[in-house]
Coordinates of N, CA and C in Angstrom, one line a residue:
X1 N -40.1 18.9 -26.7 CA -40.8 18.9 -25.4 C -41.6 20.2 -25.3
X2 N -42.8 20.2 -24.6 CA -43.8 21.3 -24.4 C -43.0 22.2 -23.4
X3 N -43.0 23.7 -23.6 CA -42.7 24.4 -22.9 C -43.9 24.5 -21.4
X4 N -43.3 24.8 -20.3 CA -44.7 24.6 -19.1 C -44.2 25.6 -18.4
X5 N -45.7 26.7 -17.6 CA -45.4 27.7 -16.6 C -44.4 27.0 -15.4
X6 N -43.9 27.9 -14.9 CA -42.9 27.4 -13.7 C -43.1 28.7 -12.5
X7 N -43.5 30.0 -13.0 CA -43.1 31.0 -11.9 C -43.8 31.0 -10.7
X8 N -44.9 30.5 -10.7 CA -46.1 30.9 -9.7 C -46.5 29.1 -9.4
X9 N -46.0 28.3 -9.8 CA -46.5 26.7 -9.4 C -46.0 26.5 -8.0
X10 N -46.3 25.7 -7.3 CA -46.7 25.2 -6.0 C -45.4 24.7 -6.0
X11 N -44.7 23.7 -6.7 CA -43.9 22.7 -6.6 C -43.8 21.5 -5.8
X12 N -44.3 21.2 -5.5 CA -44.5 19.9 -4.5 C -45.2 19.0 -5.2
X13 N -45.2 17.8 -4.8 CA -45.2 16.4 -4.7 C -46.1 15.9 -3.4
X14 N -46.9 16.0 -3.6 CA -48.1 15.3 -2.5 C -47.7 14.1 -2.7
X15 N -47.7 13.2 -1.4 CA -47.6 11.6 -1.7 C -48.4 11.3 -0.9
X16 N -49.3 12.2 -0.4 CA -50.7 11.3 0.9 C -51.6 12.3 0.4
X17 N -52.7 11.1 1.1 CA -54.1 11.7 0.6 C -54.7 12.7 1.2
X18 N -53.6 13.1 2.6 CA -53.9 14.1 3.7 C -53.1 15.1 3.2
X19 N -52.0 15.2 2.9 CA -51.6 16.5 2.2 C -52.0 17.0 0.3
X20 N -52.6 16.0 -0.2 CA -53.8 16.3 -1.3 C -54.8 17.0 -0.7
X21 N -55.5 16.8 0.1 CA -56.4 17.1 0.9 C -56.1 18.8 1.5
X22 N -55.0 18.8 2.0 CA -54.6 20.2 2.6 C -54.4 21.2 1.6
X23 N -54.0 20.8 0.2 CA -53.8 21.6 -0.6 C -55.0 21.7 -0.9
X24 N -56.3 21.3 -1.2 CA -57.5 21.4 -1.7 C -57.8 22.5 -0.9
X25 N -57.8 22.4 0.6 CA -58.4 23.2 1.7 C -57.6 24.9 1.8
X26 N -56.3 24.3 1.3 CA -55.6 25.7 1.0 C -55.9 26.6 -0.1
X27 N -56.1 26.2 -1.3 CA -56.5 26.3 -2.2 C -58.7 26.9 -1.9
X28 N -58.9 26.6 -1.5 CA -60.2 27.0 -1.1 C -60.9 26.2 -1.8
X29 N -60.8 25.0 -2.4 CA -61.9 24.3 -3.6 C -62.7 23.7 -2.7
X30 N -63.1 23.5 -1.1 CA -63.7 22.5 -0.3 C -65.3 23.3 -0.6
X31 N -66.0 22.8 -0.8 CA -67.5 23.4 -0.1 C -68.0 23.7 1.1
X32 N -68.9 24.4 1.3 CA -69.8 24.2 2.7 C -69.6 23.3 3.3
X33 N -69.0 22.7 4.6 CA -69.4 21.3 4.8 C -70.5 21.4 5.5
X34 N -71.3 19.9 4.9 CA -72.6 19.8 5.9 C -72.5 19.1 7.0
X35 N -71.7 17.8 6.9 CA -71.4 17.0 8.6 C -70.5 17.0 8.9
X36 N -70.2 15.8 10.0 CA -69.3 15.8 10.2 C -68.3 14.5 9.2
X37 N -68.8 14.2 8.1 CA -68.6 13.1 7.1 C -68.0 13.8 6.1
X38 N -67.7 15.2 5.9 CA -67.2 15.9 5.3 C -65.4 14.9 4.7
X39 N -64.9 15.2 5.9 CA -63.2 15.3 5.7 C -63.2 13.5 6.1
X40 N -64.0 12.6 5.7 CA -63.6 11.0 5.8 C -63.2 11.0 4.1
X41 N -62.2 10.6 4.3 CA -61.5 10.0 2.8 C -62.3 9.0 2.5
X42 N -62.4 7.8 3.2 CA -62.8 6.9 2.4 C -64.2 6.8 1.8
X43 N -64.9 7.5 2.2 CA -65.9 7.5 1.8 C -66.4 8.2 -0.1
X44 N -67.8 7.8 -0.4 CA -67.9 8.5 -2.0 C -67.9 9.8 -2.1
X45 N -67.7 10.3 -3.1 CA -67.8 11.6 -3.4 C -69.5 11.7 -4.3
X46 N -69.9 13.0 -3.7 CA -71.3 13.0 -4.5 C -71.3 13.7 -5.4
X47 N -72.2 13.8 -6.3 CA -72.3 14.8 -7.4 C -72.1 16.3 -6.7
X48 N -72.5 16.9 -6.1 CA -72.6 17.9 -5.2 C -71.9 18.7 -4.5
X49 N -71.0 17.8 -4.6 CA -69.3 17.7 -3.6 C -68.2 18.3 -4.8
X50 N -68.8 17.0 -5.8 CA -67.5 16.8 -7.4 C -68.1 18.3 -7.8
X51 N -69.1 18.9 -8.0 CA -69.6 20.1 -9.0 C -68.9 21.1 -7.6
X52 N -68.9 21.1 -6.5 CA -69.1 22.4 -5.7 C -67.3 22.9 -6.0
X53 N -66.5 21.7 -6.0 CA -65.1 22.0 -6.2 C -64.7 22.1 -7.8
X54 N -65.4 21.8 -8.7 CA -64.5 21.9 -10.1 C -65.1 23.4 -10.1
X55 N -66.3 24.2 -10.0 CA -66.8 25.4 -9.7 C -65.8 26.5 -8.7
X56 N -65.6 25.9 -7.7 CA -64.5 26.6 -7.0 C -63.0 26.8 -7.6
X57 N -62.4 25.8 -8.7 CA -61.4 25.6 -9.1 C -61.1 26.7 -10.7
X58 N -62.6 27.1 -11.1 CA -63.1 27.6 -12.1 C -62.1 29.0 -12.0
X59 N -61.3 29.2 -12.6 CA -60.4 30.9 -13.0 C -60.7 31.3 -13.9
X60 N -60.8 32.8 -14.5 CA -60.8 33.5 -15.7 C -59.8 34.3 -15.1
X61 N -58.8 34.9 -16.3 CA -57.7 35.7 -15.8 C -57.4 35.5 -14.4
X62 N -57.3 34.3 -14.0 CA -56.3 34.1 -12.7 C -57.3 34.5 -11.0
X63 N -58.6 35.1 -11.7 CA -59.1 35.3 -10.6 C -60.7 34.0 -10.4
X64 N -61.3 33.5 -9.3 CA -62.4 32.8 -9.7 C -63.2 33.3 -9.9
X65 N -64.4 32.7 -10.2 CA -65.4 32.9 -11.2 C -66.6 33.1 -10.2
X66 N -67.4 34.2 -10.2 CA -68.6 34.5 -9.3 C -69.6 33.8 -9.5
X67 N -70.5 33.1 -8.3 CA -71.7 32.4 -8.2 C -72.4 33.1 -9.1
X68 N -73.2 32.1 -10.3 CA -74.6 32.6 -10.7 C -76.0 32.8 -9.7
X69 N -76.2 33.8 -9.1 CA -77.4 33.9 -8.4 C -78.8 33.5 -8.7
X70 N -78.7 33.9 -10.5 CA -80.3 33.5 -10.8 C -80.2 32.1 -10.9
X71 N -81.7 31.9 -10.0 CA -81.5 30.2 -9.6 C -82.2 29.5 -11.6
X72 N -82.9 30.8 -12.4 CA -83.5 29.8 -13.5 C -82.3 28.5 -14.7
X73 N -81.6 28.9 -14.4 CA -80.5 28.0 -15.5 C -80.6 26.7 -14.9
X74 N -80.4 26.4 -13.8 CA -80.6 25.5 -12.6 C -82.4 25.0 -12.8
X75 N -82.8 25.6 -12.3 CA -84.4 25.1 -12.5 C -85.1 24.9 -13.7
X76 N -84.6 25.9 -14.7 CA -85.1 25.1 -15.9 C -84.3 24.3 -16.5
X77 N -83.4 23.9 -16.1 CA -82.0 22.5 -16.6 C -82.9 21.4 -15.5
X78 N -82.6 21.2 -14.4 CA -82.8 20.1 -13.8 C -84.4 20.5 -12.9
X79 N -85.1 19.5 -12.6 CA -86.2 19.3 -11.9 C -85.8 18.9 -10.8
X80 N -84.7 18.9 -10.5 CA -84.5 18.1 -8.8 C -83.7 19.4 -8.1
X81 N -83.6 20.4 -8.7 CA -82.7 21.7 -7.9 C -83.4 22.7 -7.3
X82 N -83.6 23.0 -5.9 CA -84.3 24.0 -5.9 C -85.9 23.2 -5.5
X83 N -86.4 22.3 -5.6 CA -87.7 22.0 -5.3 C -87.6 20.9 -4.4
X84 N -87.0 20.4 -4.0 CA -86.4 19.6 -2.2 C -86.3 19.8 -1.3
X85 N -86.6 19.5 -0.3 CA -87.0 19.9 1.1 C -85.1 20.0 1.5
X86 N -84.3 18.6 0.8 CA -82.8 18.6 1.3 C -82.1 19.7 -0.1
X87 N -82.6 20.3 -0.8 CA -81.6 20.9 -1.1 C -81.1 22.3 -0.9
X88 N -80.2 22.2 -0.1 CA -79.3 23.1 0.6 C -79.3 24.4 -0.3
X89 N -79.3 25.4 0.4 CA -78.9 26.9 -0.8 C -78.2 27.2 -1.4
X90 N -76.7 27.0 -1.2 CA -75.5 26.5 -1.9 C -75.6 25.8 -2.9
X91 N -76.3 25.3 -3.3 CA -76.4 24.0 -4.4 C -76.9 25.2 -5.8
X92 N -77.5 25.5 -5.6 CA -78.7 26.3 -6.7 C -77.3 27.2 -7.9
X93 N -76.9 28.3 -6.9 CA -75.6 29.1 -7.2 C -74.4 28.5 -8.2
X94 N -74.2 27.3 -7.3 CA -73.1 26.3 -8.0 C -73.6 25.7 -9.1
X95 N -74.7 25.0 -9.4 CA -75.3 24.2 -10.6 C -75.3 25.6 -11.4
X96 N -76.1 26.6 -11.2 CA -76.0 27.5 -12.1 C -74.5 27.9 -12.9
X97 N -73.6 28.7 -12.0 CA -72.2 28.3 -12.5 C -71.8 27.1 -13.1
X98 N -71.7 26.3 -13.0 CA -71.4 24.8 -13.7 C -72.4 24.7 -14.7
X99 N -73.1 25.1 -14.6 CA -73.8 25.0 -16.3 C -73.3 26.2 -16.9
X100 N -73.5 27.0 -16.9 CA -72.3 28.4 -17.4 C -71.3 28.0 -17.8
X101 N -70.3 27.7 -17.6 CA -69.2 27.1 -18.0 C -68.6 25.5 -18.4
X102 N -70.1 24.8 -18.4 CA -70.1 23.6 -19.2 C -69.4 22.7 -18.2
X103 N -69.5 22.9 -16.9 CA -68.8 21.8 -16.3 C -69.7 20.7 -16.1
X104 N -71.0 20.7 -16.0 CA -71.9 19.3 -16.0 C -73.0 20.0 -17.3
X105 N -73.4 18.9 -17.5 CA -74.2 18.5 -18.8 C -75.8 19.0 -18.8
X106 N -76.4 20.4 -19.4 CA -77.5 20.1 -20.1 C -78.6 19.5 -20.3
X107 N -77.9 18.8 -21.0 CA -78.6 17.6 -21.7 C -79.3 16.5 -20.8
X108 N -79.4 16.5 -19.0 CA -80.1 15.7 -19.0 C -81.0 16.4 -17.9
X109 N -82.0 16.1 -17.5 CA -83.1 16.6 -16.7 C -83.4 16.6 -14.9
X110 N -82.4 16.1 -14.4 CA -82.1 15.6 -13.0 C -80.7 15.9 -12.8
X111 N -80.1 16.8 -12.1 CA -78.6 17.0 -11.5 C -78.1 15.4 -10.4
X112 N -79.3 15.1 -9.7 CA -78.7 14.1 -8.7 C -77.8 14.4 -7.9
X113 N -78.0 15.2 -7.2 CA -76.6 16.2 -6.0 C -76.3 15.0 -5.3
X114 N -77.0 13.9 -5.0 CA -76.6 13.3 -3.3 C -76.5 11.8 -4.5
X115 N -75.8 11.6 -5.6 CA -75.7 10.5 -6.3 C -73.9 10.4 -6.2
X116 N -74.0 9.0 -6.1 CA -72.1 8.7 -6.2 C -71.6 9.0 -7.8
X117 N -70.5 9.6 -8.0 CA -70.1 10.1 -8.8 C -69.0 9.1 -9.5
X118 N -68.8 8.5 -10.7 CA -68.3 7.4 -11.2 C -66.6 8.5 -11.2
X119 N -65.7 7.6 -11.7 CA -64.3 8.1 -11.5 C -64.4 9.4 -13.0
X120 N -65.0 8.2 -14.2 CA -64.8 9.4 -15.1 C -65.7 10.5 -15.2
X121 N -66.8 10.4 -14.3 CA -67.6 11.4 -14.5 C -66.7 12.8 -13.9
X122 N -66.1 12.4 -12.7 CA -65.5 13.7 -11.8 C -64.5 13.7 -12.5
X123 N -63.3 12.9 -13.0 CA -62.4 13.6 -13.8 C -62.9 14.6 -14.9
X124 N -63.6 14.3 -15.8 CA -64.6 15.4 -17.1 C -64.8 16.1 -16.3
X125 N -65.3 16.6 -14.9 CA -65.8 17.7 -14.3 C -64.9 18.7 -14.4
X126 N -64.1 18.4 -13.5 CA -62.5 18.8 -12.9 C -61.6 19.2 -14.1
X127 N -61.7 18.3 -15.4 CA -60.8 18.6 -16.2 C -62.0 19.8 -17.2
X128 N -62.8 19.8 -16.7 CA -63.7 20.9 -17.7 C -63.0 22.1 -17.2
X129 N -62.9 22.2 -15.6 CA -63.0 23.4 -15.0 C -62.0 24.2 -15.2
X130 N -60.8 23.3 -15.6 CA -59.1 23.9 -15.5 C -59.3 24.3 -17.3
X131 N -60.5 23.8 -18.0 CA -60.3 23.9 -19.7 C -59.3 22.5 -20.4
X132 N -59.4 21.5 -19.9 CA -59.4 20.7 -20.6 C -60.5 20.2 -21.5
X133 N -59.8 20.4 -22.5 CA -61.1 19.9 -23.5 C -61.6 18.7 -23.5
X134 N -62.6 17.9 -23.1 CA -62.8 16.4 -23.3 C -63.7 16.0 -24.0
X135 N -64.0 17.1 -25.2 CA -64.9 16.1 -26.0 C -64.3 15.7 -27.2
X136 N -64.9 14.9 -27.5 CA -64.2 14.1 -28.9 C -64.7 13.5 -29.5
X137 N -65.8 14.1 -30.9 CA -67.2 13.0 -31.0 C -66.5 12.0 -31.5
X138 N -65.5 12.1 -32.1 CA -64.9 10.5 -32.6 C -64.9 9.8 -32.1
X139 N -64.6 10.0 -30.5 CA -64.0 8.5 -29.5 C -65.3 7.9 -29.3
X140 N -65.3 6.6 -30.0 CA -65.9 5.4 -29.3 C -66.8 5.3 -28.0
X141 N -65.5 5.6 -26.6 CA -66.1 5.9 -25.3 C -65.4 6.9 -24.9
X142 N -66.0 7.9 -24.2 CA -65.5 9.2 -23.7 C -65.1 8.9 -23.0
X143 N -65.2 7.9 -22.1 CA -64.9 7.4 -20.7 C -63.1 7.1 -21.0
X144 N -63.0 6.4 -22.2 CA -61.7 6.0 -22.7 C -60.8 7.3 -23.2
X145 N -61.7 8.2 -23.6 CA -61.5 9.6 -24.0 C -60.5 10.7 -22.8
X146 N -61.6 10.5 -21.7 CA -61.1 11.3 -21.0 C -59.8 11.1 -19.6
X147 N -59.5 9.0 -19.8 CA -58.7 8.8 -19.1 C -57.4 9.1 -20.2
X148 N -57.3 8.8 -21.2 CA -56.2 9.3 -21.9 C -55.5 10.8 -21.8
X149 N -56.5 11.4 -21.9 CA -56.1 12.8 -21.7 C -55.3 13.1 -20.2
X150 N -56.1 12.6 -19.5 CA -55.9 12.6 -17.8 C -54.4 12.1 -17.7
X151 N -54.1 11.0 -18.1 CA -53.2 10.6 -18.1 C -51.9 11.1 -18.9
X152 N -52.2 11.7 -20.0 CA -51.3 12.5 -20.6 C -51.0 13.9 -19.8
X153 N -52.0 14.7 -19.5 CA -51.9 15.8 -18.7 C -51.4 15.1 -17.1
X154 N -50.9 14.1 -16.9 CA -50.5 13.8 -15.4 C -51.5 13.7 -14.7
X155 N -52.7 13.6 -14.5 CA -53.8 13.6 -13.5 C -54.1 12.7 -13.2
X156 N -53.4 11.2 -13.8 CA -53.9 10.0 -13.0 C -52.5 9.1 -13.5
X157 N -52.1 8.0 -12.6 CA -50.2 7.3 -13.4 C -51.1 5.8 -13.6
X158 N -53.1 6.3 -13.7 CA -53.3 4.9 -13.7 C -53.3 4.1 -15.3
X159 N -53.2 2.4 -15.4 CA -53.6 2.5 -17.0 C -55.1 2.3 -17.2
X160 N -55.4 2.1 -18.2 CA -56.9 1.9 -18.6 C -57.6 1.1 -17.6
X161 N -56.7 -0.4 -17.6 CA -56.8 -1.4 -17.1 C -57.5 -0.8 -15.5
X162 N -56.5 -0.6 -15.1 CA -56.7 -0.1 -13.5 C -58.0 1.3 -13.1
X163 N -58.5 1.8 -13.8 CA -58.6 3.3 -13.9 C -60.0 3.2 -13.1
X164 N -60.8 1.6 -13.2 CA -61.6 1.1 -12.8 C -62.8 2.9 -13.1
X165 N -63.3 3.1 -14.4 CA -63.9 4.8 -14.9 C -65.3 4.3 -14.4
X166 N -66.4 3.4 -14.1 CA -67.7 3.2 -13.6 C -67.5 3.4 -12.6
X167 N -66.5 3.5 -11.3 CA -66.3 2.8 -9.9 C -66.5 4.3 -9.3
X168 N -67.3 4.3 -8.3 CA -67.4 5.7 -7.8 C -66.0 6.2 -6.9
X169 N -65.9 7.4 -7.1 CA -64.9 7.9 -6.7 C -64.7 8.3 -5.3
X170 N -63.5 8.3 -4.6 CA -63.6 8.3 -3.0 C -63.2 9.7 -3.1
X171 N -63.9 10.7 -1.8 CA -63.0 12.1 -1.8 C -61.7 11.9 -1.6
X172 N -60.4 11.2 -1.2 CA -59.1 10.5 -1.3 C -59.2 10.8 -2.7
X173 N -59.6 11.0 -3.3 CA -59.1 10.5 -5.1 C -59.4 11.6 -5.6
X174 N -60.7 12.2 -5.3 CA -61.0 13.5 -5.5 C -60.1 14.6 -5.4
X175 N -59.4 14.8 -4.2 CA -58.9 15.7 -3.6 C -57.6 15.5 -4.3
X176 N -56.9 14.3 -4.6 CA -55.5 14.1 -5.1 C -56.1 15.2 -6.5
X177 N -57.3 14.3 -7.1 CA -57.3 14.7 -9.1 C -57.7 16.5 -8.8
X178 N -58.2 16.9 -7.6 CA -58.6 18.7 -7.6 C -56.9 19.5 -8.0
X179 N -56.3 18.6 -7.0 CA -54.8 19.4 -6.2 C -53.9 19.4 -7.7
X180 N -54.0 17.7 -8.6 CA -53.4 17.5 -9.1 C -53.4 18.9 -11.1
X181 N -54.8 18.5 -11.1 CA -55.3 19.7 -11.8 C -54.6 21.1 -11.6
X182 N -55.0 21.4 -10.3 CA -54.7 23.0 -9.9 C -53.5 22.9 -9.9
X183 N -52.6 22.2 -9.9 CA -51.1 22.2 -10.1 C -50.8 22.4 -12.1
X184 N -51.6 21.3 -12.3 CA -51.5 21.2 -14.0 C -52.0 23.1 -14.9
X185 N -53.0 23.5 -14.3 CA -53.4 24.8 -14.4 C -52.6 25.6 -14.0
X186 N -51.6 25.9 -13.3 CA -50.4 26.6 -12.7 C -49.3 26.7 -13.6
X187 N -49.3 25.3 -14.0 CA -48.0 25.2 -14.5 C -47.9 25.6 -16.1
X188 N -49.1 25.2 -16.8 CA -49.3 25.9 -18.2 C -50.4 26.6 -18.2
X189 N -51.1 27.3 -17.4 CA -52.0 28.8 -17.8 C -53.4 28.2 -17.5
X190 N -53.5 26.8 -17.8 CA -55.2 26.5 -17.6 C -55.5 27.1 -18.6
X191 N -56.4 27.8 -18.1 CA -57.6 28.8 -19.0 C -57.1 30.0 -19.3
X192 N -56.6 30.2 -18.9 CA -55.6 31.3 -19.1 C -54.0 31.7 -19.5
X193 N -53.9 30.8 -20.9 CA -52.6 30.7 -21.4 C -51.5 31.5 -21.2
X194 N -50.4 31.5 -20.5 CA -49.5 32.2 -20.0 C -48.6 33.3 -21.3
X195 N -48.0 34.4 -21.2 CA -46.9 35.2 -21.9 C -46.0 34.1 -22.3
X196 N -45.7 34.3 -23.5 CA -44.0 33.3 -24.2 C -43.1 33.2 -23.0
X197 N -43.0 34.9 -22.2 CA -41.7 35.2 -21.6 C -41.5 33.8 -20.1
X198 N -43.0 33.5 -19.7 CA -43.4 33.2 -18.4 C -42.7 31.8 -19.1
X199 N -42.6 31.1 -20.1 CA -42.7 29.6 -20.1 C -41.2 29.1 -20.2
X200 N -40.6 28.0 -19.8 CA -38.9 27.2 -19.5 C -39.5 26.7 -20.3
X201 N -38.1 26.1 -21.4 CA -38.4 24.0 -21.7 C -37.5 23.6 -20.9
X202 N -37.9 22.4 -21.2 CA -37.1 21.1 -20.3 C -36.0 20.8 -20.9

């Protein structure tokens, strides 16, 4: 069995989507809120929302990771950042970060901040942020790629079957997979692999 950090972990067992939620808020991963539609669980999570928290969740040596200021990584990556009447100032800072550290993708020409976010798209976010690795040019579908992992690392008890990875994701789900992460990061190092001395086996 894998040896796993234990000194500094949370310990708890969230069983609701309101104390997922509190740990998110304790934790500091929430964004700006802009309405009052913020803290409704049931509703989607947006691209905007998913990037502002796996950014917030972002550690190097245990401490987080400073906004990128210069807005150009951002404006010359995407055409929709920064040139919108709705895009908020907060947004610019964060996309830059998240492209810095590979939590959203390059490769395509539009961020989409106010787009609903599919389940596996925000898991790959989230598990970028803590340093899980999800790429795998072998796998067939990444989508299949990155629920396996998830599920191995504890971040979801769903099976493939269920995992429903196209279905946009509700902040409820969000906030469980942020909390559940930052617990998974705690407990073996994240990005920041812990001393021999710090680690128990089971």
């Amino acid at each position: 069995e894998n040896p796993y950090y234990r000194k500094c972990s949370l310990g708890l067992d969230f069983d609701t989507y309101n104390l997922f939620r509190d740990n998110v808020v304790c934790e500091g991963f929430i964004i700006p809120q802009q309405n009052e539609d913020d803290f409704r669980l049931n509703k989607t999570a947006l691209r905007k929302e998913v990037t502002g928290i796996a950014v917030k969740m972002k550690r190097i040596n245990g401490n987080s990771v400073a906004l990128e200021t210069d807005s150009r990584g951002a404006r010359d990556t995407y055409t929709d950042v920064g040139r919108s009447d709705d895009s908020a100032d907060w947004i610019e800072p964060v996309v830059n970060t998240a492209l810095k550290y590979g939590i959203v993708s390059s490769e395509r020409n539009t961020f989409e901040g106010d787009r609903a976010v599919t389940r596996s798209e925000a898991y790959a976010m989230v598990m970028k942020s803590v340093c899980i690795d999800v790429t795998n040019k072998d796998a067939s579908d990444w989508r299949r790629h990155v629920h396996a992992l998830a599920l191995e690392k504890g971040l979801t008890v769903k099976t493939w079957d269920s995992f429903s990875p196209n279905r946009p994701i509700l902040r409820q789900e969000l906030f469980a997979l942020a909390s559940r992460a930052a617990d998974w990061a705690e407990r073996t190092g994240g990005c920041d692999p812990k001393p021999e001395y710090c680690f128990v086996k089971e």
